[in-house]
Short mmCIF file of C-alpha atoms in Angstrom, two decimals:
data_model
loop_
_atom_site.label_atom_id
_atom_site.label_comp_id
_atom_site.label_asym_id
_atom_site.label_seq_id
_atom_site.Cartn_x
_atom_site.Cartn_y
_atom_site.Cartn_z
CA MET A 1 27.26 -46.45 2.58
CA THR A 2 30.66 -45.48 1.20
CA GLN A 3 33.44 -44.50 3.60
CA PRO A 4 33.29 -41.02 5.13
CA ALA A 5 35.36 -38.36 3.42
CA THR A 6 38.29 -36.70 5.11
CA ARG A 7 38.19 -32.94 5.41
CA THR A 8 39.83 -30.86 2.73
CA GLU A 9 43.55 -30.57 3.39
CA GLY A 10 45.65 -27.49 2.83
CA TRP A 11 42.81 -24.99 3.10
CA ARG A 12 44.06 -21.45 3.57
CA ALA A 13 41.37 -19.03 4.69
CA GLY A 14 42.30 -15.52 3.59
CA PRO A 15 41.74 -12.59 1.25
CA ASP A 16 42.09 -14.68 -1.92
CA GLU A 17 38.91 -16.64 -1.12
CA VAL A 18 35.90 -15.82 -3.29
CA PRO A 19 32.68 -15.14 -1.30
CA PHE A 20 29.15 -16.09 -2.35
CA ASP A 21 25.88 -15.74 -0.48
CA THR A 22 23.01 -18.21 -0.52
CA SER A 23 19.62 -16.58 -1.00
CA GLY A 24 17.83 -18.50 1.77
CA SER A 25 15.27 -19.92 -0.68
CA THR A 26 16.05 -23.53 0.34
CA GLY A 27 17.67 -22.94 3.73
CA ALA A 28 19.13 -20.27 5.97
CA ALA A 29 20.94 -17.47 4.11
CA ARG A 30 24.69 -17.75 4.67
CA ARG A 31 28.04 -16.72 3.20
CA TRP A 32 30.33 -19.35 1.66
CA PHE A 33 33.93 -19.08 0.48
CA ARG A 34 35.74 -20.79 -2.40
CA LEU A 35 39.43 -20.90 -3.23
CA PRO A 36 40.65 -19.74 -6.64
CA ARG A 37 41.85 -23.27 -7.39
CA GLN A 38 38.32 -24.58 -6.83
CA MET A 39 36.91 -22.05 -9.29
CA GLU A 40 39.59 -22.91 -11.84
CA ARG A 41 39.03 -26.65 -11.42
CA GLU A 42 35.29 -26.38 -12.02
CA VAL A 43 35.85 -24.31 -15.14
CA GLU A 44 38.37 -26.87 -16.39
CA LEU A 45 36.11 -29.86 -15.66
CA ILE A 46 33.02 -28.47 -17.33
CA GLY A 47 34.97 -26.73 -20.05
CA THR A 48 36.65 -30.00 -21.02
CA GLN A 49 33.65 -32.30 -20.60
CA LEU A 50 30.82 -30.18 -21.96
CA VAL A 51 31.89 -26.91 -23.57
CA GLY A 52 35.07 -27.34 -25.62
CA PRO A 53 36.93 -24.45 -27.30
CA VAL A 54 35.11 -21.11 -27.44
CA ASP A 55 35.74 -17.77 -29.11
CA GLN A 56 33.15 -15.71 -27.26
CA VAL A 57 31.01 -15.95 -24.12
CA ILE A 58 27.52 -14.45 -23.85
CA THR A 59 26.27 -14.53 -20.27
CA TYR A 60 22.79 -13.85 -18.89
CA ALA A 61 23.79 -14.98 -15.37
CA PRO A 62 24.80 -12.23 -12.91
CA PRO A 63 28.30 -12.79 -11.41
CA GLN A 64 27.18 -12.48 -7.78
CA HIS A 65 25.94 -16.05 -8.17
CA LEU A 66 28.47 -18.91 -8.44
CA PHE A 67 27.20 -20.09 -11.84
CA GLY A 68 27.49 -16.60 -13.34
CA ALA A 69 30.92 -16.01 -11.82
CA LEU A 70 32.33 -19.34 -13.04
CA PHE A 71 31.25 -19.11 -16.65
CA GLY A 72 30.73 -15.38 -17.15
CA GLN A 73 34.00 -14.28 -15.50
CA TRP A 74 36.45 -17.10 -14.75
CA LEU A 75 36.04 -19.10 -17.97
CA PRO A 76 36.47 -16.17 -20.39
CA ARG A 77 39.44 -14.89 -18.34
CA MET A 78 41.12 -18.32 -18.32
CA ALA A 79 40.37 -18.88 -22.02
CA GLY A 80 41.37 -15.34 -23.01
CA VAL A 81 38.13 -14.69 -24.91
CA PRO A 82 35.76 -11.72 -24.91
CA VAL A 83 32.55 -11.80 -22.87
CA HIS A 84 29.28 -10.04 -23.55
CA ARG A 85 27.46 -9.36 -20.25
CA ALA A 86 23.94 -9.75 -21.54
CA TRP A 87 22.51 -9.72 -18.01
CA THR A 88 23.09 -5.95 -17.91
CA ASP A 89 20.75 -5.37 -20.88
CA PRO A 90 19.03 -8.66 -21.70
CA LEU A 91 16.63 -7.15 -24.24
CA ALA A 92 19.43 -5.85 -26.48
CA PRO A 93 19.68 -7.62 -29.87
CA LEU A 94 21.85 -10.74 -29.83
CA SER A 95 25.25 -10.23 -31.49
CA VAL A 96 27.10 -13.35 -32.65
CA PRO A 97 30.31 -13.07 -34.69
CA SER A 98 30.23 -15.00 -37.94
CA GLY A 99 31.93 -18.40 -37.65
CA ALA A 100 32.51 -18.07 -33.87
CA ARG A 101 32.32 -20.88 -31.34
CA VAL A 102 29.99 -19.38 -28.77
CA LEU A 103 29.21 -20.28 -25.16
CA ILE A 104 25.90 -18.93 -23.80
CA VAL A 105 25.45 -18.90 -20.01
CA CYS A 106 21.71 -19.19 -19.41
CA VAL A 107 19.15 -18.56 -16.70
CA PRO A 108 15.46 -19.30 -17.47
CA MET A 109 14.55 -15.90 -18.90
CA ALA A 110 17.41 -16.15 -21.47
CA TRP A 111 15.78 -18.91 -23.50
CA ASN A 112 12.87 -16.88 -24.82
CA LEU A 113 15.34 -14.17 -25.82
CA LEU A 114 17.54 -16.71 -27.60
CA HIS A 115 14.51 -18.13 -29.35
CA ARG A 116 13.63 -14.68 -30.69
CA GLY A 117 17.25 -14.10 -31.73
CA ARG A 118 17.78 -17.53 -33.27
CA SER A 119 18.67 -16.05 -36.66
CA ALA A 120 21.75 -14.50 -35.00
CA LEU A 121 22.75 -17.92 -33.67
CA GLU A 122 22.85 -19.27 -37.24
CA ARG A 123 25.95 -17.10 -37.88
CA ALA A 124 27.96 -19.07 -35.35
CA ARG A 125 30.14 -22.07 -36.14
CA SER A 126 28.82 -23.78 -33.00
CA VAL A 127 26.82 -22.83 -29.91
CA VAL A 128 27.00 -24.42 -26.46
CA ALA A 129 24.51 -23.35 -23.81
CA LEU A 130 24.95 -24.02 -20.09
CA HIS A 131 21.86 -23.78 -17.89
CA SER A 132 21.61 -23.74 -14.11
CA ALA A 133 19.69 -22.30 -11.14
CA ALA A 134 16.21 -23.58 -12.09
CA ALA A 135 14.52 -26.01 -14.46
CA PRO A 136 14.89 -25.07 -18.15
CA PRO A 137 11.68 -23.45 -19.44
CA PRO A 138 9.74 -24.82 -22.43
CA ALA A 139 11.56 -22.39 -24.74
CA ALA A 140 14.82 -24.20 -23.98
CA HIS A 141 13.49 -27.53 -25.16
CA ARG A 142 11.96 -25.95 -28.29
CA LEU A 143 15.22 -24.20 -29.17
CA VAL A 144 17.27 -27.38 -28.71
CA ARG A 145 14.93 -29.22 -31.10
CA TRP A 146 15.05 -26.40 -33.65
CA ALA A 147 18.76 -25.62 -33.49
CA GLY A 148 20.40 -29.05 -33.24
CA PRO A 149 23.09 -29.99 -34.12
CA LEU A 150 24.34 -26.37 -34.23
CA LEU A 151 23.32 -25.93 -30.58
CA ARG A 152 24.29 -28.27 -27.73
CA ALA A 153 22.78 -27.48 -24.36
CA TRP A 154 23.64 -28.81 -20.93
CA GLU A 155 21.90 -28.51 -17.60
CA LEU A 156 24.06 -28.30 -14.46
CA LEU A 157 23.00 -29.43 -11.00
CA GLY A 158 24.81 -27.87 -8.05
CA SER A 159 24.67 -25.20 -5.40
CA THR A 160 26.67 -22.44 -3.77
CA GLU A 161 27.74 -24.93 -1.10
CA THR A 162 28.83 -27.73 -3.44
CA GLY A 163 29.69 -26.24 -6.78
CA GLY A 164 28.72 -28.40 -9.77
CA ILE A 165 27.57 -31.91 -8.88
CA ALA A 166 26.19 -33.39 -12.10
CA HIS A 167 25.11 -32.64 -15.63
CA ARG A 168 22.69 -33.83 -18.28
CA PRO A 169 21.73 -32.66 -21.79
CA VAL A 170 18.75 -30.34 -22.17
CA ALA A 171 16.29 -32.61 -23.95
CA PRO A 172 14.66 -31.51 -27.23
CA GLU A 173 10.94 -30.79 -27.01
CA GLY A 174 9.03 -34.05 -26.98
CA SER A 175 11.90 -36.10 -25.53
CA GLY A 176 12.28 -37.45 -22.02
CA ALA A 177 14.93 -36.14 -19.65
CA ALA A 178 18.14 -38.17 -19.29
CA PRO A 179 19.53 -39.15 -15.87
CA TRP A 180 22.02 -36.87 -14.17
CA GLN A 181 25.67 -37.88 -14.51
CA ALA A 182 28.05 -37.00 -11.66
CA LEU A 183 31.11 -34.88 -12.45
CA PRO A 184 34.38 -36.87 -12.23
CA ASP A 185 35.59 -35.47 -8.89
CA VAL A 186 32.23 -35.86 -7.09
CA THR A 187 31.59 -38.90 -4.87
CA LEU A 188 27.96 -39.89 -4.42
CA MET A 189 27.46 -41.14 -0.87
CA ARG A 190 24.78 -43.66 -1.76
CA ASP A 191 23.36 -46.45 0.36
CA ARG A 192 24.46 -49.44 -1.67
CA GLY A 193 22.22 -51.79 0.27
CA ALA A 194 19.07 -49.97 -0.83
CA PRO A 195 16.95 -51.58 -3.61
CA MET A 196 16.75 -50.01 -7.04
CA GLY A 197 14.09 -47.30 -7.18
CA HIS A 198 14.56 -46.50 -3.49
CA THR A 199 14.46 -42.78 -2.79
CA GLN A 200 17.51 -41.40 -0.95
CA GLU A 201 18.79 -37.97 -0.08
CA LEU A 202 21.68 -36.90 -2.30
CA VAL A 203 24.82 -36.62 -0.17
CA VAL A 204 28.11 -35.75 -1.86
CA ARG A 205 31.75 -35.17 -1.17
CA SER A 206 34.01 -33.23 -3.46
CA PRO A 207 37.24 -31.19 -3.38
CA ARG A 208 35.09 -28.23 -4.49
CA LEU A 209 32.86 -27.97 -1.40
CA ALA A 210 32.87 -24.41 -0.07
CA ARG A 211 33.88 -23.18 3.38
CA PRO A 212 31.01 -21.78 5.46
CA GLU A 213 31.43 -18.45 7.17
CA GLY A 214 32.64 -19.12 10.70
CA GLY A 215 34.20 -22.45 9.74
CA THR A 216 37.88 -23.13 9.23
CA ARG A 217 37.47 -25.41 6.20
CA PRO A 218 34.74 -27.05 4.09
CA PRO A 219 32.58 -29.83 5.51
CA ALA A 220 33.65 -33.42 4.80
CA ARG A 221 30.40 -34.06 2.95
CA TRP A 222 27.23 -32.19 2.10
CA ALA A 223 23.61 -33.30 2.30
CA THR A 224 21.94 -31.42 -0.54
CA GLY A 225 18.29 -31.84 0.51
CA ASP A 226 17.59 -33.33 -2.95
CA LEU A 227 15.82 -36.70 -3.14
CA VAL A 228 17.10 -39.00 -5.87
CA GLU A 229 16.70 -42.50 -7.31
CA PHE A 230 20.03 -43.96 -8.46
CA THR A 231 20.11 -45.41 -11.98
CA GLY A 232 23.77 -46.48 -11.84
CA ASP A 233 26.92 -46.07 -9.80
CA ARG A 234 27.31 -42.45 -10.90
CA SER A 235 23.89 -41.53 -12.30
CA PHE A 236 20.55 -40.68 -10.78
CA ARG A 237 17.15 -39.15 -11.38
CA LEU A 238 16.09 -36.18 -9.31
CA VAL A 239 12.83 -36.86 -7.49
CA GLY A 240 12.49 -33.58 -5.59
CA ARG A 241 13.52 -31.69 -2.51
CA SER A 242 13.11 -33.34 0.88
CA SER A 243 10.93 -30.34 1.79
CA SER A 244 8.74 -30.95 -1.28
CA LEU A 245 7.85 -34.58 -0.45
CA ILE A 246 4.36 -34.57 0.99
CA LYS A 247 1.53 -37.04 1.60
CA VAL A 248 -1.91 -36.24 0.26
CA ASN A 249 -4.57 -38.58 1.66
CA GLY A 250 -1.79 -41.01 2.51
CA VAL A 251 -0.26 -40.92 -0.99
CA LYS A 252 3.33 -39.70 -1.43
CA VAL A 253 3.59 -36.77 -3.81
CA HIS A 254 6.93 -35.39 -5.06
CA LEU A 255 6.21 -31.84 -6.09
CA THR A 256 9.17 -31.83 -8.47
CA ARG A 257 7.44 -34.58 -10.43
CA VAL A 258 4.22 -32.57 -10.38
CA GLU A 259 6.04 -29.65 -12.00
CA GLU A 260 7.79 -31.93 -14.50
CA GLN A 261 4.45 -33.41 -15.61
CA LEU A 262 2.95 -29.96 -16.01
CA ARG A 263 5.92 -28.83 -18.12
CA ALA A 264 5.65 -31.95 -20.30
CA ARG A 265 1.87 -31.79 -20.84
CA LEU A 266 1.41 -28.02 -20.84
CA PRO A 267 4.61 -26.62 -22.40
CA HIS A 268 3.09 -23.16 -22.83
CA ALA A 269 2.17 -22.76 -19.17
CA ASP A 270 4.49 -21.69 -16.35
CA CYS A 271 3.66 -23.62 -13.17
CA VAL A 272 5.09 -23.83 -9.66
CA ALA A 273 3.96 -26.30 -6.98
CA LEU A 274 4.38 -25.40 -3.29
CA PRO A 275 3.38 -27.51 -0.29
CA LEU A 276 0.64 -26.68 2.17
CA THR A 277 1.32 -27.77 5.75
CA GLY A 278 -1.01 -30.19 7.46
CA ASP A 279 -4.61 -29.13 7.92
CA PRO A 280 -6.41 -30.83 10.81
CA LEU A 281 -9.32 -31.69 8.46
CA ALA A 282 -7.86 -31.97 4.98
CA GLY A 283 -4.32 -33.15 5.82
CA GLU A 284 -1.36 -32.16 3.65
CA GLY A 285 -1.87 -30.62 0.27
CA TYR A 286 -0.24 -28.40 -2.32
CA VAL A 287 -1.00 -25.31 -4.37
CA ILE A 288 -0.24 -24.68 -8.05
CA PHE A 289 0.70 -21.13 -9.03
CA TRP A 290 0.40 -20.82 -12.78
CA SER A 291 0.28 -18.49 -15.77
CA GLY A 292 -0.67 -19.34 -19.32
CA ARG A 293 -4.16 -18.12 -20.16
CA ARG A 294 -2.77 -16.09 -23.06
CA SER A 295 -1.54 -19.36 -24.54
CA GLY A 296 -4.95 -20.96 -24.21
CA VAL A 297 -4.37 -22.88 -20.99
CA ASP A 298 -7.08 -22.96 -18.31
CA GLU A 299 -7.66 -24.59 -14.92
CA ALA A 300 -9.31 -27.65 -16.46
CA ASP A 301 -6.12 -28.28 -18.47
CA ILE A 302 -4.01 -28.17 -15.32
CA ARG A 303 -6.24 -30.58 -13.43
CA ALA A 304 -6.32 -32.92 -16.43
CA ALA A 305 -2.52 -32.82 -16.71
CA LEU A 306 -2.30 -33.90 -13.06
CA ARG A 307 -4.72 -36.81 -13.29
CA ASP A 308 -1.91 -39.19 -12.23
CA PHE A 309 -1.50 -37.32 -8.91
CA PRO A 310 -3.78 -36.43 -6.02
CA GLY A 311 -5.27 -33.09 -7.07
CA PRO A 312 -3.96 -29.75 -5.81
CA SER A 313 -5.75 -28.00 -2.96
CA ARG A 314 -5.68 -24.68 -4.80
CA LEU A 315 -4.92 -23.22 -8.22
CA VAL A 316 -3.69 -19.62 -8.31
CA ASP A 317 -3.92 -17.91 -11.71
CA LEU A 318 -1.19 -15.24 -12.20
CA ALA A 319 -0.33 -12.92 -15.05
CA ALA A 320 3.28 -14.14 -14.67
CA VAL A 321 5.11 -16.30 -12.16
CA PRO A 322 7.49 -14.02 -10.21
CA ARG A 323 11.14 -15.12 -10.28
CA THR A 324 14.40 -14.12 -8.62
CA ALA A 325 17.41 -12.73 -10.52
CA SER A 326 18.75 -16.30 -10.92
CA GLY A 327 15.46 -17.50 -12.39
CA LYS A 328 14.12 -19.45 -9.41
CA PRO A 329 10.47 -18.98 -8.43
CA ASP A 330 10.23 -16.15 -5.92
CA ARG A 331 8.58 -17.93 -3.01
CA ALA A 332 8.03 -14.77 -0.98
CA ALA A 333 6.28 -13.06 -3.88
CA LEU A 334 4.17 -16.15 -4.53
CA LEU A 335 3.15 -16.30 -0.88
CA ALA A 336 2.13 -12.64 -1.07
CA THR A 337 -0.39 -13.50 -3.80
CA LEU A 338 -2.21 -15.84 -1.40
CA PRO A 339 -2.47 -13.95 1.92
CA SER A 340 -5.32 -16.08 3.20
CA CYS A 341 -3.00 -19.07 3.55
CA SER A 342 0.45 -17.45 3.55
CA GLN A 343 1.10 -18.77 7.01
CA SER A 344 0.37 -22.34 5.85
CA LEU A 345 2.84 -22.40 2.95
CA THR A 346 6.38 -23.54 3.67
#
């Protein structure tokens, strides 16, 4: 293991800190604070590495979330460029100035809208899309395939607590996902004695860790709850959340990989896998919430797509998968669709 980090020096708690709240979807809801210099540094890092010069920002990400604030408020202010707040009226026609270098700040629902408005994108000189908060939907991969090289799209991995940790390109439809690459100021606290392919929790240290409410400064390091397999000193593949690793009939199942396989094999379906806690007779299991009948998908297709995994305990057919404002699956709403086992889902 690398040496422990020292705590952030020179932290000044006060009115200039920027507050953000975690939703509680992956842990207890809590307020976190960031300094202006942390916000500026993240904009500079990602702006330099991934975005480049821009003339206009179009953002679908609400600013109460860190991702939306960074690239829908701080970046356009620092770059001195106009911003269109598409999250206030996402169904409005897309307006792209002719010859402009455009940055689009995406959450999952934005990609279908961009796909419908792709003729407007053709007026741009270049388009860069940043995506965060949840896995890119199938429309993202289709648009990247259709619009390249005009469009470059990047997926960001991070959280309210850590800020940006890593990035990778959004793969064109039909291509495999690349490993995540750590941002330059992020240290990956990996167990160097572990064999290749060994699953570890992703623990990071960074000068952009946030200060928790009630604390005097940020933590020295942060355990993200993500399980990863390292592919290099500063690259890794995401296996899943520690809470999504289950054993079905003694076989380890990473539910993130279940969802990835469903996206790859059934690109027109929207699927979410959630764990079921141990049953005294059946043991651990998982449930698939899905929508896609209008696209010709049925339950047999889902079971066939998961033939490499122990089968799900239940399949729940929905008209649409409910999602939060940031595009993550709304776990509470999903649980409400299955009252008979709502107490068993975690």
